[in-house]
Amino acid sequence: MLSEYVKKTPKSLSLYGIASRMMPYGVSSNYRYLPPYPLYLVKGKGSKVWDVDGNVYIDFNMAYGALGIGHSHPKLVKALKERFENSSILGFEFADTIKLAKIIKIRYNVDMVRFSSTGTEATMHAIRIARAYTKRKKIIKFEGHYHGSHDQLLVNVSPDKEGEKSVCSHGIPEDIVKYTLVAEWNNYDSVERIVRKDGNDIAAIIMEPVAMNMGIIEPDVSFLKGIFNLAKEYGILIIFDEVKTGGKYYSGASGYYGLKPDLITLGKAIAGGLPLSVIAGRKEIMSVIGPEKTAHGGTFNANPLSVVASIVTLTQILTQDSFYEVYKLNSLLSKGYKDLVEDLDIDITAVTWGASGTIFFSNYLPRNYREFLRIDKRIWYKYFWLMLSKGIIPMADYDEEWTISTQHNKEDIIKHLEVAEEVLRKIKSG
Ligand SMILES: Cc1ncc(COP(=O)(O)O)c(C=O)c1O
């Protein structure tokens, strides 16, 4: 399955040889290393990207969901050129940050906002804020949920074994993760068991409100509501990590489910591909931040380029109307996969949420990480390399999802489905 990819990408292979001598695995993020070697890209425009060999791909990865507006959106290009003429970073507060705070406050129904640059920073700070507010140490996370690359939450993100606490990186001391407790997604009892035992020591329950790092696994609404009630009983804060979901539905998962968590984090798509993240929530909780109170700092926090990009993205591009068009294209794609399943009699389950969707190579929709783990990854990799060699990046990895941007069109979806049909027929025929 890899031979076509290897034939088409000799320059990527050669760059990998050079890069891996200077950068571990030749990449800047572990997640971008896909054996045998990563794809090295040079540019993107609209719904497409180009690699160093001159191959063009229709991009459905969209920078792991960071590009809900597609590549090089003309409105953003114009606004950023103008902004850059007046400096990229000022070292004092940038006045337009207040405009952005107001936009986020209204759109995501939060009282107060602070800005950082990455999703990792946002979830790290959200936990610190929750601990400072509650004066408690422990936190609950869910198996299969990813919240970035910091020590306390790199626990049971993608464990192979069941029932054990599993740290996902070398170099993380046991002492640091002893306060991280792990529950099962969509299993209220697993949360209740932990809370009834340790509830008075638990500062927060953090979750991806729609799990998007094990494909897409929506929560049962009764499960979510049960957790909110339980948390209230024990004074535990709920943190929705909306780094992905916040840019895939107009007002994120909080808006979609009509829930108001104590804190939310945002990142990825909200700044049109520039680094900007948000920690936001109830006023009395956010008020613990401050000099000689709870630390939150960063040279690049709310840098003017990201702030302007976010204002333009949220007010002019990711509008309610544009989401409506995106959802239509998204349904077209998932319906196309569902039709293929019938035509080809192949075990695939397609699912969508907001601007995203995915396929599981199974005849069931997984409801938690254990069910997700049972699916054979090898078929996904066959599918991925074949799709790639035929000019479609379907998503970034077997646990990721596609993102439909405001610059995708019907032709992109039709092309995706034509290639998928060819690829799935090939997989079926062995
Ligand atoms: C739900 C979620 N939270 C946090 C992060 C971390 O964001 P970043 O990669 O910007 O640090 C990610 C990244 O994929 C994510 O999916």
CSV table of N, CA and C in Angstrom, one decimal, residues 200 257 403 420:
chain,number,residue,atom,x,y,z
A,200,ASN,N,-14.0,15.3,47.8
A,200,ASN,CA,-13.6,16.5,48.5
A,200,ASN,C,-12.2,16.9,48.2
A,257,TYR,N,-24.8,21.7,23.4
A,257,TYR,CA,-25.5,21.0,24.4
A,257,TYR,C,-26.3,21.9,25.3
A,403,THR,N,-11.8,17.7,8.7
A,403,THR,CA,-12.4,19.0,8.9
A,403,THR,C,-12.8,19.6,7.6
A,420,ALA,N,-12.2,7.5,-2.5
A,420,ALA,CA,-12.5,6.6,-1.4
A,420,ALA,C,-13.1,5.3,-2.0
